[in-house]
Amino acid sequence: MSKFQAIAQAVKEGNVNQIDANGIKVYPHSLSESGNVKLVMVKDGQTKLILAVGEGPLFDELQGTVEGGIKACPLTHENRLVINKYFDYTVPRAFGTQVATIGLGDRLGIASPGHIKTVRGRNVRPILAQQSIRELNLTGRDYKQVVDAACFAAFQEGYKDGFGADGDHLKVEADIELALGLGFTMLTLDCSEYIDNSIEGSSAADQAAKYNALSEEIRKHYESRYLNQTFEVAGTSITFDKETLIKNVLIYGPAIDFMEHIFNKYIKTAAREIDFEISIDETATPTAPESHFLVAKELYARGLTIYSMAPRFIGEFQKGIDYIGDIAQFEKELIIHAGIADDFGYKLSIHSGSDKFSVFPIIGKYTKGRFHVKTAGTNWLEAVRTVAKVNPGLYRRMHQYALEHFEEATAYYHVTTDLSKIVPLDQVADADLADTYMNENNARQVIHITYGILLQAKDAEGKSLFKDEFYSTLSDQEEAFEQSLISHIGKHLDLLGK
Ligand SMILES: [Zn+2]
């Protein structure tokens, strides 16, 4: 007799809402059917499984152990591919430019069910899988696991509106090939290594000398198209005098060539739709409207079509905290950036977009609701918030460790954290941990950027210091974690007008 007998019976009857499953949790939205096979996802202890009953190729192709006619299938990569084959809503997809999307980087691989519950019924589509190589290195995960987690979440929640998978901030061709080969549907091309950040601070004479060292062909190309010409964009006019043109060609020229190369080699030739995003946000200074325009104009002149572009906006978009800067100036420039994107037909993409509550209404308004907003670390912070509420002892140990290792983490992320503003742990009661620290910018940033250090921390015997207990706490309290995400990401979407 299988311990899943009662559930299997309910699955056959299509009535999984009613069952008392003896400590085994059933995910009722996962109930699904193909041919004569019915499936449901359950959680036995802390392990999620898919139970299959019936007979047919789907039953046979899934790997698992059969007992009493019920096959219990672990959430492996192989089983994910089988689920993908029979249920197309579990396959990541591209969205094109006409619908708003939100990137929901899930560093832990357990946030997607909560994300699906957040976006369900809203006029926005989720990019559930979204990780950069840096994040993979810091969390010890790989791209297969990232996509697997998203696909299984869509299956668990029976989410049929579609989700994407973003190879985020990819810089090198090997990673691009890997991500596209694994079915990623969005590619965020990080052009930072081709953007010359030294130009901005150099003298006009130096710039002119560098420019004159370019081939005549390149100089002619840009001069014939832009020099002393005026373009009307988004209610404003953009003119390229010699100095402006020289500067932009020097900063962005090689990056534009790189974008063209990647597009022609991978995007144009792909047998499926890919949402191709250009990221020029990791630069020394904000992207001037004329720079944004020149990059876009060049790309379209060279036959590229893009899904979205991420300029660097004026002010500070630091991780996990609200916008820092002059909101009126931000609005003025956003109107132009959004207008350029609109003229060419792509979406504006907002990186480090989490928690920018004071500018979300402006973004929603001027993009006319066609935007891509990326969030990542804030989802990890909601996981930590949940742990602070339900397992204060674990939170305290993580907090202490994060403070001690904060300096190391600043090598990876730019933040302006003031450690002296963080209330000492011994002054905060258990019940106040979540609000005291997860609502305070300095503490948020400490926890935000130390995720890799915390997840990898080991004791003298090589046992994980936090990771295992962190995951098991969130598994036991998955509803609490989901509620945190629904509330926090929901607030983002409310303010963005979605
Ligand atoms: Zn970025």
Short mmCIF file of C-alpha atoms and ligand atoms in Angstrom, two decimals:
data_model
loop_
_atom_site.label_atom_id
_atom_site.label_comp_id
_atom_site.label_asym_id
_atom_site.label_seq_id
_atom_site.Cartn_x
_atom_site.Cartn_y
_atom_site.Cartn_z
CA MET A 1 0.00 0.00 0.00
CA SER A 2 1.47 3.35 -1.02
CA LYS A 3 1.21 6.20 1.47
CA PHE A 4 -0.06 8.23 -1.46
CA GLN A 5 -3.10 5.95 -1.93
CA ALA A 6 -5.71 8.40 -0.66
CA ILE A 7 -4.29 11.20 -2.78
CA ALA A 8 -4.13 8.97 -5.85
CA GLN A 9 -7.77 8.08 -5.39
CA ALA A 10 -8.70 11.76 -5.14
CA VAL A 11 -6.62 12.52 -8.25
CA LYS A 12 -8.50 9.86 -10.20
CA GLU A 13 -11.74 11.45 -9.10
CA GLY A 14 -10.41 14.94 -9.91
CA ASN A 15 -11.21 16.12 -6.42
CA VAL A 16 -7.96 16.96 -4.66
CA ASN A 17 -9.31 19.92 -2.73
CA GLN A 18 -11.19 17.69 -0.36
CA ILE A 19 -8.58 15.23 0.77
CA ASP A 20 -7.03 14.75 4.15
CA ALA A 21 -3.58 13.60 3.17
CA ASN A 22 -1.95 12.60 6.48
CA GLY A 23 0.75 15.21 6.59
CA ILE A 24 1.37 15.16 2.86
CA LYS A 25 0.65 18.53 1.31
CA VAL A 26 -1.21 18.56 -2.00
CA TYR A 27 -0.95 21.43 -4.49
CA PRO A 28 -4.46 21.44 -5.94
CA HIS A 29 -3.68 23.76 -8.89
CA SER A 30 -1.17 21.22 -10.18
CA LEU A 31 -3.83 18.64 -10.95
CA SER A 32 -3.43 17.96 -14.64
CA GLU A 33 -4.20 15.38 -17.23
CA SER A 34 -2.79 14.14 -20.51
CA GLY A 35 -4.27 11.16 -22.26
CA ASN A 36 -5.11 8.62 -19.58
CA VAL A 37 -2.57 9.92 -17.11
CA LYS A 38 -3.30 12.28 -14.24
CA LEU A 39 -0.68 14.14 -12.24
CA VAL A 40 -0.55 16.11 -9.03
CA MET A 41 2.27 17.72 -7.11
CA VAL A 42 2.67 16.95 -3.41
CA LYS A 43 5.14 17.70 -0.65
CA ASP A 44 6.12 14.77 1.52
CA GLY A 45 8.05 16.14 4.48
CA GLN A 46 10.17 18.74 2.72
CA THR A 47 10.42 16.94 -0.59
CA LYS A 48 8.21 17.86 -3.49
CA LEU A 49 7.15 15.06 -5.83
CA ILE A 50 4.84 14.62 -8.76
CA LEU A 51 2.45 11.69 -8.39
CA ALA A 52 1.29 10.03 -11.60
CA VAL A 53 -1.65 7.66 -11.97
CA GLY A 54 -3.13 5.97 -15.03
CA GLU A 55 -1.39 4.56 -18.03
CA GLY A 56 0.23 5.83 -21.18
CA PRO A 57 3.44 7.35 -22.50
CA LEU A 58 3.47 10.24 -20.00
CA PHE A 59 3.35 7.76 -17.11
CA ASP A 60 6.09 5.65 -18.70
CA GLU A 61 8.39 8.54 -19.56
CA LEU A 62 8.41 10.06 -16.08
CA GLN A 63 11.12 8.61 -13.86
CA GLY A 64 10.13 7.51 -10.37
CA THR A 65 9.21 4.63 -8.10
CA VAL A 66 5.95 2.79 -8.62
CA GLU A 67 3.97 1.43 -5.72
CA GLY A 68 0.35 0.35 -5.88
CA GLY A 69 0.04 1.77 -9.38
CA ILE A 70 1.20 5.23 -8.27
CA LYS A 71 4.43 6.61 -9.62
CA ALA A 72 6.20 9.06 -7.30
CA CYS A 73 8.44 11.24 -9.47
CA PRO A 74 11.19 13.46 -8.05
CA LEU A 75 11.60 17.00 -9.44
CA THR A 76 14.63 16.17 -11.55
CA HIS A 77 15.80 17.88 -14.71
CA GLU A 78 14.79 14.80 -16.75
CA ASN A 79 11.27 14.83 -15.32
CA ARG A 80 11.04 18.56 -15.99
CA LEU A 81 11.69 17.88 -19.68
CA VAL A 82 8.91 15.28 -19.70
CA ILE A 83 6.50 17.73 -18.04
CA ASN A 84 7.50 20.35 -20.63
CA LYS A 85 6.71 17.94 -23.44
CA TYR A 86 3.15 17.26 -22.30
CA PHE A 87 2.18 20.61 -20.76
CA ASP A 88 3.27 23.53 -22.88
CA TYR A 89 2.44 26.16 -20.26
CA THR A 90 5.38 24.82 -18.25
CA VAL A 91 7.82 25.80 -21.03
CA PRO A 92 9.32 29.29 -20.75
CA ARG A 93 8.35 31.64 -23.57
CA ALA A 94 9.20 34.99 -25.09
CA PHE A 95 6.75 37.88 -24.78
CA GLY A 96 7.66 40.46 -27.37
CA THR A 97 7.24 44.15 -26.70
CA GLN A 98 3.52 44.68 -26.16
CA VAL A 99 3.10 43.46 -22.61
CA ALA A 100 4.72 44.60 -19.38
CA THR A 101 7.09 42.11 -17.81
CA ILE A 102 8.74 41.85 -14.43
CA GLY A 103 11.97 40.02 -13.80
CA LEU A 104 11.78 38.05 -10.58
CA GLY A 105 15.25 36.72 -9.99
CA ASP A 106 14.91 33.84 -7.57
CA ARG A 107 18.34 33.08 -6.16
CA LEU A 108 17.03 30.32 -3.93
CA GLY A 109 14.91 28.42 -6.46
CA ILE A 110 11.84 28.44 -4.18
CA ALA A 111 10.22 31.84 -4.75
CA SER A 112 8.41 31.21 -8.04
CA PRO A 113 5.14 29.82 -6.60
CA GLY A 114 4.79 33.02 -4.55
CA HIS A 115 5.67 35.09 -7.60
CA ILE A 116 3.03 33.35 -9.66
CA LYS A 117 0.45 34.06 -6.97
CA THR A 118 1.56 37.71 -7.08
CA VAL A 119 1.21 38.25 -10.83
CA ARG A 120 -1.81 36.03 -11.44
CA GLY A 121 -4.69 38.12 -12.74
CA ARG A 122 -2.52 41.20 -13.25
CA ASN A 123 -1.65 42.73 -16.60
CA VAL A 124 2.02 41.79 -16.39
CA ARG A 125 3.98 38.64 -17.19
CA PRO A 126 6.68 37.16 -14.99
CA ILE A 127 10.22 36.33 -15.97
CA LEU A 128 10.49 33.71 -13.26
CA ALA A 129 13.93 32.44 -14.14
CA GLN A 130 16.46 35.26 -14.16
CA GLN A 131 20.01 34.82 -12.98
CA SER A 132 23.35 36.31 -13.90
CA ILE A 133 26.57 34.32 -13.94
CA ARG A 134 27.66 36.29 -10.88
CA GLU A 135 24.58 35.10 -9.00
CA LEU A 136 25.12 31.50 -10.08
CA ASN A 137 28.70 31.66 -8.84
CA LEU A 138 27.62 33.11 -5.52
CA THR A 139 24.76 30.67 -4.94
CA GLY A 140 26.40 27.55 -6.38
CA ARG A 141 23.48 26.90 -8.72
CA ASP A 142 23.47 26.35 -12.48
CA TYR A 143 21.19 27.37 -15.33
CA LYS A 144 19.52 23.96 -15.54
CA GLN A 145 18.40 24.19 -11.93
CA VAL A 146 17.21 27.75 -12.44
CA VAL A 147 14.91 26.83 -15.34
CA ASP A 148 13.81 23.57 -13.68
CA ALA A 149 12.62 25.48 -10.60
CA ALA A 150 10.59 27.92 -12.71
CA CYS A 151 8.98 25.18 -14.83
CA PHE A 152 8.00 23.12 -11.80
CA ALA A 153 6.54 26.21 -10.15
CA ALA A 154 4.34 26.88 -13.20
CA PHE A 155 3.24 23.25 -13.01
CA GLN A 156 2.61 23.40 -9.26
CA GLU A 157 0.42 26.47 -9.61
CA GLY A 158 -1.19 25.45 -12.89
CA TYR A 159 -0.12 28.84 -14.22
CA LYS A 160 -1.06 29.03 -17.89
CA ASP A 161 -0.40 32.69 -18.77
CA GLY A 162 3.25 32.05 -19.56
CA PHE A 163 6.57 32.93 -17.99
CA GLY A 164 10.02 33.78 -19.30
CA ALA A 165 13.58 32.79 -18.54
CA ASP A 166 16.28 35.46 -18.68
CA GLY A 167 19.99 34.80 -19.05
CA ASP A 168 20.76 37.97 -17.17
CA HIS A 169 23.74 40.20 -17.77
CA LEU A 170 25.54 37.78 -20.06
CA LYS A 171 28.81 39.08 -21.42
CA VAL A 172 30.53 36.20 -23.16
CA GLU A 173 29.45 34.03 -26.04
CA ALA A 174 29.94 30.71 -24.25
CA ASP A 175 27.38 31.73 -21.62
CA ILE A 176 24.98 32.99 -24.27
CA GLU A 177 25.20 29.68 -26.14
CA LEU A 178 24.68 27.75 -22.92
CA ALA A 179 21.63 29.77 -21.88
CA LEU A 180 19.96 29.66 -25.30
CA GLY A 181 20.70 25.93 -25.55
CA LEU A 182 18.90 25.37 -22.25
CA GLY A 183 15.76 27.08 -23.49
CA PHE A 184 16.20 30.55 -22.06
CA THR A 185 13.75 32.88 -23.78
CA MET A 186 15.30 36.20 -22.92
CA LEU A 187 18.86 37.33 -23.27
CA THR A 188 20.13 40.39 -21.45
CA LEU A 189 23.32 41.34 -23.21
CA ASP A 190 25.70 43.11 -20.87
CA CYS A 191 27.81 45.42 -23.01
CA SER A 192 29.81 46.91 -20.16
CA GLU A 193 33.11 45.42 -21.28
CA TYR A 194 32.78 47.21 -24.60
CA ILE A 195 31.79 50.56 -23.14
CA ASP A 196 34.76 52.85 -22.64
CA ASN A 197 34.29 54.42 -19.22
CA SER A 198 37.56 56.33 -19.45
CA ILE A 199 36.25 58.74 -22.11
CA GLU A 200 33.87 60.68 -19.88
CA GLY A 201 36.64 62.12 -17.71
CA SER A 202 39.17 62.77 -20.48
CA SER A 203 39.89 66.10 -22.18
CA ALA A 204 38.37 67.15 -25.51
CA ALA A 205 41.87 67.07 -27.01
CA ASP A 206 42.44 63.49 -25.88
CA GLN A 207 39.04 62.49 -27.20
CA ALA A 208 39.75 64.10 -30.56
CA ALA A 209 43.09 62.29 -30.76
CA LYS A 210 41.48 58.94 -29.95
CA TYR A 211 38.75 59.60 -32.45
CA ASN A 212 41.22 60.44 -35.20
CA ALA A 213 42.93 57.13 -34.56
CA LEU A 214 39.73 55.31 -35.59
CA SER A 215 39.56 54.16 -39.19
CA GLU A 216 38.27 56.63 -41.73
CA GLU A 217 35.50 54.21 -42.55
CA ILE A 218 34.14 54.29 -39.00
CA ARG A 219 34.39 58.08 -38.74
CA LYS A 220 32.65 58.55 -42.09
CA HIS A 221 29.93 56.13 -41.07
CA TYR A 222 28.99 58.12 -37.99
CA GLU A 223 29.62 61.58 -39.38
CA SER A 224 27.47 61.09 -42.45
CA ARG A 225 24.59 59.94 -40.31
CA TYR A 226 24.77 62.22 -37.28
CA LEU A 227 27.16 65.15 -37.49
CA ASN A 228 25.32 68.46 -37.12
CA GLN A 229 22.03 66.73 -37.62
CA THR A 230 19.01 67.21 -35.45
CA PHE A 231 16.52 64.49 -34.59
CA GLU A 232 13.10 65.06 -33.09
CA VAL A 233 12.41 62.53 -30.35
CA ALA A 234 9.82 62.48 -27.62
CA GLY A 235 9.02 66.16 -27.90
CA THR A 236 12.63 67.21 -27.75
CA SER A 237 15.39 67.62 -30.29
CA ILE A 238 18.73 65.89 -30.16
CA THR A 239 21.66 67.37 -32.05
CA PHE A 240 25.11 65.92 -32.51
CA ASP A 241 27.81 68.54 -32.72
CA LYS A 242 31.34 67.31 -33.32
CA GLU A 243 32.23 66.97 -29.65
CA THR A 244 29.07 65.11 -28.71
CA LEU A 245 29.42 62.76 -31.62
CA ILE A 246 33.09 62.01 -30.91
CA LYS A 247 32.35 61.26 -27.29
CA ASN A 248 29.47 58.93 -28.06
CA VAL A 249 31.28 57.08 -30.80
CA LEU A 250 34.24 56.50 -28.51
CA ILE A 251 32.13 55.35 -25.57
CA TYR A 252 29.55 53.25 -27.39
CA GLY A 253 30.93 52.39 -30.83
CA PRO A 254 32.55 49.05 -29.92
CA ALA A 255 29.52 48.11 -27.79
CA ILE A 256 27.20 48.70 -30.75
CA ASP A 257 29.39 46.44 -32.89
CA PHE A 258 29.20 43.79 -30.18
CA MET A 259 25.38 44.02 -30.00
CA GLU A 260 25.20 43.65 -33.77
CA HIS A 261 27.49 40.62 -33.71
CA ILE A 262 25.50 38.84 -30.97
CA PHE A 263 22.20 39.61 -32.65
CA ASN A 264 23.29 38.29 -36.04
CA LYS A 265 24.94 35.20 -34.63
CA TYR A 266 22.40 34.10 -32.01
CA ILE A 267 19.13 35.99 -32.09
CA LYS A 268 18.41 36.27 -35.79
CA THR A 269 19.32 32.64 -36.40
CA ALA A 270 17.41 31.19 -33.44
CA ALA A 271 14.56 28.91 -34.40
CA ARG A 272 12.29 30.56 -31.85
CA GLU A 273 11.47 34.00 -30.51
CA ILE A 274 14.00 35.48 -28.11
CA ASP A 275 13.44 38.62 -26.07
CA PHE A 276 16.71 40.39 -26.72
CA GLU A 277 17.58 43.05 -24.17
CA ILE A 278 20.46 45.46 -24.45
CA SER A 279 21.99 46.56 -21.20
CA ILE A 280 24.12 49.68 -21.12
CA ASP A 281 23.39 50.41 -17.47
CA GLU A 282 26.72 49.45 -15.96
CA THR A 283 28.50 52.65 -16.97
CA ALA A 284 30.39 55.33 -15.08
CA THR A 285 27.76 58.00 -15.64
CA PRO A 286 24.04 58.12 -16.47
CA THR A 287 23.13 57.45 -20.09
CA ALA A 288 22.51 60.79 -21.77
CA PRO A 289 19.38 60.86 -23.92
CA GLU A 290 21.50 61.47 -27.04
CA SER A 291 23.59 58.40 -26.21
CA HIS A 292 20.49 56.25 -25.84
CA PHE A 293 19.22 57.63 -29.13
CA LEU A 294 22.47 57.03 -31.00
CA VAL A 295 22.71 53.42 -29.81
CA ALA A 296 19.10 52.73 -30.79
CA LYS A 297 19.35 54.49 -34.14
CA GLU A 298 22.49 52.55 -35.02
CA LEU A 299 21.00 49.21 -34.00
CA TYR A 300 17.88 49.69 -36.10
CA ALA A 301 19.90 51.02 -39.04
CA ARG A 302 21.90 47.81 -38.88
CA GLY A 303 18.78 45.68 -38.98
CA LEU A 304 18.47 44.72 -35.33
CA THR A 305 15.16 44.53 -33.52
CA ILE A 306 15.31 44.54 -29.79
CA TYR A 307 12.91 43.75 -26.99
CA SER A 308 14.17 46.22 -24.45
CA MET A 309 17.02 48.52 -23.53
CA ALA A 310 18.33 49.32 -20.07
CA PRO A 311 20.04 52.68 -19.91
CA ARG A 312 21.59 53.92 -16.71
CA PHE A 313 19.22 56.48 -15.27
CA ILE A 314 20.11 59.63 -13.42
CA GLY A 315 20.29 59.23 -9.64
CA GLU A 316 21.12 56.06 -7.78
CA PHE A 317 19.46 52.71 -8.38
CA GLN A 318 21.03 50.85 -5.52
CA LYS A 319 20.08 47.29 -4.74
CA GLY A 320 17.07 46.69 -2.57
CA ILE A 321 16.29 50.27 -1.55
CA ASP A 322 14.27 53.18 -2.89
CA TYR A 323 15.48 55.60 -5.56
CA ILE A 324 18.07 58.11 -4.40
CA GLY A 325 18.16 61.37 -6.33
CA ASP A 326 16.21 64.23 -7.82
CA ILE A 327 12.83 62.82 -8.77
CA ALA A 328 11.88 65.83 -10.93
CA GLN A 329 15.07 65.45 -12.97
CA PHE A 330 14.52 61.69 -13.21
CA GLU A 331 11.04 62.33 -14.56
CA LYS A 332 12.34 64.80 -17.15
CA GLU A 333 14.90 62.34 -18.48
CA LEU A 334 12.60 59.34 -18.24
CA ILE A 335 10.15 61.06 -20.57
CA ILE A 336 12.88 61.18 -23.21
CA HIS A 337 14.19 57.65 -22.58
CA ALA A 338 10.67 56.24 -22.70
CA GLY A 339 9.93 58.29 -25.82
CA ILE A 340 13.00 56.94 -27.62
CA ALA A 341 12.06 53.36 -26.69
CA ASP A 342 8.52 53.99 -27.86
CA ASP A 343 9.62 55.50 -31.18
CA PHE A 344 11.72 52.46 -32.01
CA GLY A 345 9.14 50.08 -30.60
CA TYR A 346 11.02 48.40 -27.78
CA LYS A 347 10.46 48.53 -24.05
CA LEU A 348 12.42 50.47 -21.52
CA SER A 349 14.05 48.17 -18.99
CA ILE A 350 14.69 49.20 -15.41
CA HIS A 351 17.56 47.36 -13.78
CA SER A 352 18.03 47.13 -10.02
CA GLY A 353 14.35 47.95 -10.20
CA SER A 354 13.28 46.57 -6.87
CA ASP A 355 11.98 48.85 -4.14
CA LYS A 356 12.03 52.02 -6.28
CA PHE A 357 8.63 52.93 -4.92
CA SER A 358 8.97 56.69 -5.28
CA VAL A 359 9.55 56.48 -9.06
CA PHE A 360 7.35 53.51 -10.00
CA PRO A 361 4.31 55.68 -10.80
CA ILE A 362 6.48 57.78 -13.14
CA ILE A 363 7.83 54.67 -14.85
CA GLY A 364 4.36 53.22 -15.28
CA LYS A 365 3.05 56.47 -16.70
CA TYR A 366 5.67 57.40 -19.29
CA THR A 367 6.30 53.90 -20.56
CA LYS A 368 2.54 53.71 -21.08
CA GLY A 369 2.65 50.45 -19.19
CA ARG A 370 5.14 48.81 -21.57
CA PHE A 371 8.18 48.19 -19.41
CA HIS A 372 10.46 45.53 -18.12
CA VAL A 373 11.42 45.92 -14.47
CA LYS A 374 14.08 43.65 -13.01
CA THR A 375 14.07 42.60 -9.39
CA ALA A 376 16.29 40.02 -7.79
CA GLY A 377 17.78 40.57 -4.36
CA THR A 378 14.56 41.92 -2.92
CA ASN A 379 13.08 38.42 -3.24
CA TRP A 380 15.95 37.05 -1.21
CA LEU A 381 15.29 39.78 1.37
CA GLU A 382 11.67 38.65 1.63
CA ALA A 383 12.94 35.14 2.31
CA VAL A 384 15.15 36.57 5.06
CA ARG A 385 12.22 38.60 6.38
CA THR A 386 10.22 35.39 6.64
CA VAL A 387 13.05 33.68 8.50
CA ALA A 388 13.34 36.65 10.87
CA LYS A 389 9.67 36.18 11.72
CA VAL A 390 9.50 32.44 12.09
CA ASN A 391 13.04 31.44 13.12
CA PRO A 392 14.55 34.42 14.97
CA GLY A 393 17.53 32.42 16.25
CA LEU A 394 18.64 31.64 12.70
CA TYR A 395 18.12 35.25 11.67
CA ARG A 396 20.31 36.50 14.49
CA ARG A 397 23.17 34.21 13.53
CA MET A 398 22.92 35.21 9.87
CA HIS A 399 22.75 38.89 10.70
CA GLN A 400 25.86 38.68 12.87
CA TYR A 401 27.75 36.75 10.22
CA ALA A 402 26.67 39.16 7.48
CA LEU A 403 27.98 42.13 9.46
CA GLU A 404 31.30 40.40 9.98
CA HIS A 405 31.66 39.61 6.27
CA PHE A 406 30.15 42.75 4.80
CA GLU A 407 33.43 44.14 3.47
CA GLU A 408 34.07 41.04 1.35
CA ALA A 409 30.69 41.40 -0.30
CA THR A 410 31.26 44.99 -1.35
CA ALA A 411 33.64 43.64 -3.98
CA TYR A 412 30.59 42.49 -5.96
CA TYR A 413 28.03 45.23 -5.38
CA HIS A 414 27.98 49.00 -5.22
CA VAL A 415 26.21 50.23 -2.08
CA THR A 416 26.56 53.16 0.30
CA THR A 417 25.81 51.34 3.51
CA ASP A 418 26.40 52.98 6.89
CA LEU A 419 26.94 50.13 9.35
CA SER A 420 26.80 52.50 12.32
CA LYS A 421 23.12 53.14 11.62
CA ILE A 422 22.17 49.49 12.15
CA VAL A 423 20.63 48.83 15.56
CA PRO A 424 22.70 46.29 17.53
CA LEU A 425 21.10 42.84 17.63
CA ASP A 426 20.95 42.68 21.44
CA GLN A 427 18.65 45.72 21.48
CA VAL A 428 15.98 44.12 19.33
CA ALA A 429 13.36 41.65 20.57
CA ASP A 430 12.64 38.56 18.46
CA ALA A 431 9.23 39.86 17.47
CA ASP A 432 10.76 43.09 16.11
CA LEU A 433 13.62 41.62 14.06
CA ALA A 434 11.82 41.60 10.72
CA ASP A 435 10.53 45.16 10.93
CA THR A 436 13.65 46.63 12.49
CA TYR A 437 16.05 45.24 9.94
CA MET A 438 14.11 44.45 6.79
CA ASN A 439 12.56 47.93 6.74
CA GLU A 440 15.85 49.75 7.27
CA ASN A 441 18.03 50.52 4.25
CA ASN A 442 21.45 49.89 5.78
CA ALA A 443 20.51 46.52 7.25
CA ARG A 444 18.72 45.61 4.02
CA GLN A 445 21.86 46.27 2.02
CA VAL A 446 24.05 44.26 4.37
CA ILE A 447 21.80 41.23 4.01
CA HIS A 448 21.17 41.95 0.34
CA ILE A 449 24.75 41.75 -0.82
CA THR A 450 25.97 39.00 1.53
CA TYR A 451 23.65 36.30 0.17
CA GLY A 452 26.48 34.38 -1.46
CA ILE A 453 28.63 34.49 1.65
CA LEU A 454 25.73 33.40 3.86
CA LEU A 455 24.63 30.56 1.61
CA GLN A 456 28.17 29.25 1.25
CA ALA A 457 29.23 29.64 4.90
CA LYS A 458 30.47 26.40 6.45
CA ASP A 459 31.68 25.36 9.89
CA ALA A 460 34.99 23.63 10.64
CA GLU A 461 33.56 20.24 9.61
CA GLY A 462 32.33 21.56 6.30
CA LYS A 463 28.67 21.60 7.35
CA SER A 464 26.56 24.50 6.12
CA LEU A 465 26.21 27.19 8.76
CA PHE A 466 22.91 28.59 7.53
CA LYS A 467 21.87 27.23 4.16
CA ASP A 468 20.24 23.93 5.17
CA GLU A 469 18.32 25.42 8.07
CA PHE A 470 17.34 28.41 5.94
CA TYR A 471 15.85 26.16 3.24
CA SER A 472 14.10 23.86 5.68
CA THR A 473 12.61 26.82 7.55
CA LEU A 474 11.24 28.26 4.32
CA SER A 475 9.93 24.89 3.24
CA ASP A 476 8.04 24.50 6.52
CA GLN A 477 6.78 28.07 6.26
CA GLU A 478 6.19 28.33 2.54
CA GLU A 479 2.83 30.08 2.94
CA ALA A 480 4.48 32.78 5.06
CA PHE A 481 7.16 33.27 2.40
CA GLU A 482 4.51 33.45 -0.31
CA GLN A 483 2.59 36.06 1.65
CA SER A 484 5.75 38.17 1.99
CA LEU A 485 6.30 38.06 -1.77
CA ILE A 486 2.67 38.74 -2.61
CA SER A 487 2.70 41.76 -0.37
CA HIS A 488 6.11 43.14 -1.35
CA ILE A 489 6.18 42.48 -5.10
CA GLY A 490 2.47 43.26 -5.21
CA LYS A 491 3.27 46.74 -3.91
CA HIS A 492 5.73 47.17 -6.81
CA LEU A 493 3.06 46.24 -9.33
CA ASP A 494 0.39 48.39 -7.71
CA LEU A 495 2.60 51.45 -8.01
CA LEU A 496 3.63 50.57 -11.55
CA GLY A 497 -0.05 50.57 -12.42
CA LYS A 498 -0.40 46.84 -12.92
ZN ZN B 1 21.80 45.88 -15.11
#
